Short mmCIF file of C-alpha atoms in Angstrom, two decimals:
data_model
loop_
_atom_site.label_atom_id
_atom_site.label_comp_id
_atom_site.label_asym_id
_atom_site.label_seq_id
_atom_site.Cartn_x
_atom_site.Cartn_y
_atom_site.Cartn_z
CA UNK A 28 39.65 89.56 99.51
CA UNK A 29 36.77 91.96 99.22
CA UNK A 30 38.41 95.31 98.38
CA UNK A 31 40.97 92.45 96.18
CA UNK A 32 37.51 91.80 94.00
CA UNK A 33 35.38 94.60 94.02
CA UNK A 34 36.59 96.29 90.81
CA UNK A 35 36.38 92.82 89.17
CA UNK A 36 33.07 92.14 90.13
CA UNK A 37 31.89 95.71 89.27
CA UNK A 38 33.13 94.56 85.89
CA UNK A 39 31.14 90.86 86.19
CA UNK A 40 28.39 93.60 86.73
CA UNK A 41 27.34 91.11 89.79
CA UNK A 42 24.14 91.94 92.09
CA UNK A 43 25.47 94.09 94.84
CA UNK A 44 24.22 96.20 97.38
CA UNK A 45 25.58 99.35 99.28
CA UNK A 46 24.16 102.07 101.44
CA UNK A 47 25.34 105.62 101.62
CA UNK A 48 27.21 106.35 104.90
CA UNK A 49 26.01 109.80 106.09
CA UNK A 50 27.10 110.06 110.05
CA UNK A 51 31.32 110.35 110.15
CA UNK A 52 31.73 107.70 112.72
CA UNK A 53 34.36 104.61 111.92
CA UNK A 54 32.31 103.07 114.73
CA UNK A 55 29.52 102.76 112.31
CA UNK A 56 32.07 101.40 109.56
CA UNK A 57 32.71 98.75 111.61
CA UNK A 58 29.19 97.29 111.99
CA UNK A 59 27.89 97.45 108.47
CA UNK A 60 31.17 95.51 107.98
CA UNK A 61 29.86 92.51 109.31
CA UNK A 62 26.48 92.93 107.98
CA UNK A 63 25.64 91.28 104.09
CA UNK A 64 26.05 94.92 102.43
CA UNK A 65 29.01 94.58 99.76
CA UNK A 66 30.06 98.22 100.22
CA UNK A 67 29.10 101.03 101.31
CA UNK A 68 29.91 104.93 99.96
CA UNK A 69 31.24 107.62 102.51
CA UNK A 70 28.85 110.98 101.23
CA UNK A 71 31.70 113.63 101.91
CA UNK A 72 29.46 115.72 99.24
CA UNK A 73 26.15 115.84 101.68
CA UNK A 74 27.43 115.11 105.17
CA UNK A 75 29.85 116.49 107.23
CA UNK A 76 33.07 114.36 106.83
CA UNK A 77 35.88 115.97 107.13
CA UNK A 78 39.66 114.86 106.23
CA UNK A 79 40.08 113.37 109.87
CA UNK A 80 37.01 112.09 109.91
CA UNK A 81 37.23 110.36 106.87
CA UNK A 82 40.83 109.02 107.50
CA UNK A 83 39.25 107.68 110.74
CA UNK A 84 36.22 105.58 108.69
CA UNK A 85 38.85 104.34 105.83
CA UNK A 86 41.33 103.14 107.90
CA UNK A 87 38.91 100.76 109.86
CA UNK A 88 37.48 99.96 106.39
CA UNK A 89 40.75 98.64 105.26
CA UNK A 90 41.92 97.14 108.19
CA UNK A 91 38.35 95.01 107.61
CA UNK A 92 38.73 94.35 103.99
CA UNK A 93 35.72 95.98 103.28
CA UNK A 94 35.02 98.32 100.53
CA UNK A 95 34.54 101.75 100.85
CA UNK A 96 34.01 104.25 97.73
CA UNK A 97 33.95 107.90 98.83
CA UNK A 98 31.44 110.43 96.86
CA UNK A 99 33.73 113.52 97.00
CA UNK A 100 32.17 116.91 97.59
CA UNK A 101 33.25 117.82 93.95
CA UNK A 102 35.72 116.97 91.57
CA UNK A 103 38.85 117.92 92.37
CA UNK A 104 42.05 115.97 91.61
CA UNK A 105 43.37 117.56 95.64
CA UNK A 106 40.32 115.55 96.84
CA UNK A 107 40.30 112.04 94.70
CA UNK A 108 43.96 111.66 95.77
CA UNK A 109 43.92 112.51 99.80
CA UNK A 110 40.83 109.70 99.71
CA UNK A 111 42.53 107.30 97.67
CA UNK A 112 45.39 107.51 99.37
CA UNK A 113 43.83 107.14 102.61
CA UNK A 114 42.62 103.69 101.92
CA UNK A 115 38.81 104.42 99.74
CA UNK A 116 38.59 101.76 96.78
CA UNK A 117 37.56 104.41 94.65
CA UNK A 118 35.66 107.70 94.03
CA UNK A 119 31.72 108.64 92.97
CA UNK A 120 32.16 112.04 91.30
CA UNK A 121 29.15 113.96 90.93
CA UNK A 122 28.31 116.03 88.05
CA UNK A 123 30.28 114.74 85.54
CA UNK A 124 28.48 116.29 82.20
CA UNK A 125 30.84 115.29 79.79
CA UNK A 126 33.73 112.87 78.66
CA UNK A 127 36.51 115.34 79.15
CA UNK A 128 35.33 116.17 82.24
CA UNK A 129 35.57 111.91 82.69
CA UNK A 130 38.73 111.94 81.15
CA UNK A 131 40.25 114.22 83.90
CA UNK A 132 38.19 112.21 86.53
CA UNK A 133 40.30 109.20 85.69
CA UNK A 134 43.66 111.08 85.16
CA UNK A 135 43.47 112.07 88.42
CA UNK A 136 42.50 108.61 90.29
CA UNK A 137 45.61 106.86 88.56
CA UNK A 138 49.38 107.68 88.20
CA UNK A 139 51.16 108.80 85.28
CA UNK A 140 51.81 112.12 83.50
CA UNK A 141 49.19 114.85 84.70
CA UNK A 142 47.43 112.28 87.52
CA UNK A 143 47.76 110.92 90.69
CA UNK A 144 50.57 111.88 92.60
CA UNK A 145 52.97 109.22 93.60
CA UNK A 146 53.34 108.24 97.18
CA UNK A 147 54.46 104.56 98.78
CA UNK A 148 53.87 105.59 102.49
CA UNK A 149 50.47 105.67 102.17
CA UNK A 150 47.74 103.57 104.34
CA UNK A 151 46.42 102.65 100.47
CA UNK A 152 49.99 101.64 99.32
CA UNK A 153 50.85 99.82 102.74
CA UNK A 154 52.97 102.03 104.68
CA UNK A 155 56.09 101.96 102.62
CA UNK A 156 55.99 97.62 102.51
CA UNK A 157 55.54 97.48 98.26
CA UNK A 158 57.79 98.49 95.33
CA UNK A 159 56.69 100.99 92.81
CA UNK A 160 55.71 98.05 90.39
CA UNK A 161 53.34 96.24 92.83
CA UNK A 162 51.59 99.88 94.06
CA UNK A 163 51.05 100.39 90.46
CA UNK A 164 49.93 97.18 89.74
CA UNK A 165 47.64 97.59 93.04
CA UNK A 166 46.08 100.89 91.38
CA UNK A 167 45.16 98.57 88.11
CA UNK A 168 43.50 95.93 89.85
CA UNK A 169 41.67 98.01 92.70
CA UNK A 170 41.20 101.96 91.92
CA UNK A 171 37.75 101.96 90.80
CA UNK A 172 36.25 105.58 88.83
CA UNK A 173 32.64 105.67 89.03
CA UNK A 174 30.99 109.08 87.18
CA UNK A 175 27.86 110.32 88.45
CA UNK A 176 25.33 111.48 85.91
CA UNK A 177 22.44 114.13 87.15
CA UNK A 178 21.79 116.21 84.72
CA UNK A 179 20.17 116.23 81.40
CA UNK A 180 23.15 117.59 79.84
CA UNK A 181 24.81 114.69 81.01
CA UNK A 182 22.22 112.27 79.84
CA UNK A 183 23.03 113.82 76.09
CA UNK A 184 26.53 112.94 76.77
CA UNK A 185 25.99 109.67 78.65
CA UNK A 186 27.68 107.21 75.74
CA UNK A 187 30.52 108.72 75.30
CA UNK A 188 30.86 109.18 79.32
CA UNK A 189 30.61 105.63 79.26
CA UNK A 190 32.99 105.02 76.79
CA UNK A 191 35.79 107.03 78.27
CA UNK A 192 38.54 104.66 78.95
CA UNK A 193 39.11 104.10 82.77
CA UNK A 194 35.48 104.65 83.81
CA UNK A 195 34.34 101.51 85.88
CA UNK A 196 30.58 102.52 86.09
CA UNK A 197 28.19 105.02 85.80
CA UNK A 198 25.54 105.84 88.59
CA UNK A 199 22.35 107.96 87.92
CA UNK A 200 21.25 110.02 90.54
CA UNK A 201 17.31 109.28 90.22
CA UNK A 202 16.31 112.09 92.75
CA UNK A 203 19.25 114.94 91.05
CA UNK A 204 18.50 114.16 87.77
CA UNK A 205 14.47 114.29 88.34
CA UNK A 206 15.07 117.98 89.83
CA UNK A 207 17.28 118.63 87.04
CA UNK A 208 14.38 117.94 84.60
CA UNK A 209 11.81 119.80 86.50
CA UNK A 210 10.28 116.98 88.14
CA UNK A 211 9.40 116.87 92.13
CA UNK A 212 9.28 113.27 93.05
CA UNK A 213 11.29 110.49 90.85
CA UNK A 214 7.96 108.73 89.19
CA UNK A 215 8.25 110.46 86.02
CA UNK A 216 9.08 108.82 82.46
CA UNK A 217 11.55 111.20 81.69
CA UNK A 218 13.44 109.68 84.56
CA UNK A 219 12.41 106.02 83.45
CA UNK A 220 14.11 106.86 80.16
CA UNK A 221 16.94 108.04 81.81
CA UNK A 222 17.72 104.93 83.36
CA UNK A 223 17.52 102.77 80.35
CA UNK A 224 19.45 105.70 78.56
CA UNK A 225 22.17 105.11 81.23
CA UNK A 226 21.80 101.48 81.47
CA UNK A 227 22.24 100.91 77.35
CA UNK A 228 25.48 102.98 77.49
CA UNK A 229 27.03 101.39 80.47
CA UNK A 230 25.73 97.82 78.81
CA UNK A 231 27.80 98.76 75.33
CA UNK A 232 30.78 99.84 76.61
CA UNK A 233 31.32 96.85 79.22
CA UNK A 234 30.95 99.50 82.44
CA UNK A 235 28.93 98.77 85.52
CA UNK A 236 25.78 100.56 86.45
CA UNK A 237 24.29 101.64 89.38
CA UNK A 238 21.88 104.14 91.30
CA UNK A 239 20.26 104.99 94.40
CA UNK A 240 17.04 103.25 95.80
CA UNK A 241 15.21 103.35 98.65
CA UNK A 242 14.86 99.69 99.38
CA UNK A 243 14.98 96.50 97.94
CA UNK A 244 11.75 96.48 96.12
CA UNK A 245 12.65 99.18 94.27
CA UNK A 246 16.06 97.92 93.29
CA UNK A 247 13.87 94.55 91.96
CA UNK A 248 11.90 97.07 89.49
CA UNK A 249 14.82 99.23 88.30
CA UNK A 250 17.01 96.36 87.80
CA UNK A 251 14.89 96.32 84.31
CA UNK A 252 17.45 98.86 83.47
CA UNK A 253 20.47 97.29 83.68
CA UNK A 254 21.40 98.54 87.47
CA UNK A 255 22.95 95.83 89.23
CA UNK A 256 24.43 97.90 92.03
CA UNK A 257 22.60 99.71 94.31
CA UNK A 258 22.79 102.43 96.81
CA UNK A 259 20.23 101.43 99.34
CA UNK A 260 19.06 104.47 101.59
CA UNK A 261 21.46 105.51 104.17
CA UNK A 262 22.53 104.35 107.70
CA UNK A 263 20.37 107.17 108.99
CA UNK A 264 17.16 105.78 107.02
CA UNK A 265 17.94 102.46 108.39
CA UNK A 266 17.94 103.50 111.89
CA UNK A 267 14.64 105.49 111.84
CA UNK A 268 13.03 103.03 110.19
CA UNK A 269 13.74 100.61 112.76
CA UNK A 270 13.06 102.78 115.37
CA UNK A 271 9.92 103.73 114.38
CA UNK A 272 8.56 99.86 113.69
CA UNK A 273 9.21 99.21 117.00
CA UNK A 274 8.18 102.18 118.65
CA UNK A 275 4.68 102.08 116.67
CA UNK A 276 4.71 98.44 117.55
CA UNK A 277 4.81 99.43 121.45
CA UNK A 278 2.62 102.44 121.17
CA UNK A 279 -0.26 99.74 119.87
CA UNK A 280 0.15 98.00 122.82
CA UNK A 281 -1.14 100.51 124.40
#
């Protein structure tokens, strides 16, 4: 029942963590499924996933019940429905600056006039196995929209973002939204502010928040902010940090 209860616990706004999955590899899908992580996001907008590649990650995530949301490279309705339909529980699209822009975000992750292209043979829809009533149904309770806010034009907008009927969250990009501002490192104030901007709006309009941290400690100190899901590092963080612990543990031996 996790992909059943991740939009519903998004709305709970429950403690969860995730990691960004940068290496296209449905082998790596497959372990981080059985670790503690409650999602994790495919990066199609930094890494080099390609349709196949990406059909190949989902369709182990789904035959796992685990929850995968997929940042798309940009938003594009083409995009949000080839991922959807292969199996993703939702989409992260970046630079959303405004609440038309969040408008059309949503009109194109759901069905109806102007939006998501029908389709019952999907992976997503099971293969042909549910009437139009339950698919749709299955789009209410699952499909989750998360907009991505990096700019400071965004930041202006950020309320009525939030407010934009069939958002589920928001999720600041600390280190895009820091370069955005003018800032080289994500220590700043201004950024500070930005969180609690974010976290205020998401709070008042019943959304769930989240953004990116580098490890748990910092995910203790933002949670001031309202975040309560977080995109820890990346798989590719994870394994050089490892790595390196050990190998500097073996080089001292010597």
């Amino acid at each position: 029942m996790r992909i059943e209860n991740f939009k519903s616990r998004m709305a709970n706004r429950d403690m969860m963590a995730g990691t960004f999955l940068k290496t296209p590899a449905y082998e790596l899908v497959e372990v981080l499924a059985t670790s503690e992580l409650d999602f994790i996001c495919i990066d199609m907008e930094h890494s080099p996933f390609d349709r196949a590649r990406t059909d190949a990650c989902l369709a182990v995530a789904r035959a796992l019940d685990f929850p995968v949301l997929v940042r798309v490279t940009h938003f594009a309705p083409q995009t949000v429905l080839q991922v959807l339909d292969m199996g993703a529980v939702g989409v992260v699209a970046p630079h959303i600056i405004t609440a038309e822009q969040a408008k059309d975000l949503v009109r194109a992750a759901h069905f109806g006039p102007g939006g998501r292209g029908f389709a019952g043979a999907t992976r997503w829809a099971g293969y042909g196995t549910q009437n139009m009533a339950e698919v749709l149904a299955q789009s209410a309770r699952q499909t989750v929209v998360i907009a991505q806010i990096e700019e400071p034009e965004a930041l202006e907008n950020v309320e009525d973002i939030a407010a934009t009927p069939g958002v589920d969250g928001l999720f600041l990009g600390p280190s895009d939204m820091s370069v955005s501002m003018g800032f080289s490192d994500t220590n700043s104030e201004q950024l500070r502010a930005a969180l609690a901007r974010c976290g205020a709006a998401a709070e008042a309009s019943g959304k769930a928040y989240m953004t990116f941290v580098p490890n748990a400690s910092k995910a203790a100190d933002w949670a001031r902010f309202g975040a309560h899901m977080f995109f820890v590092g990346s798989e590719q963080g994870w394994m050089k940090s490892g790595a390196n612990a050990d190998a500097s543990g073996i080089h001292a031996l010597g």
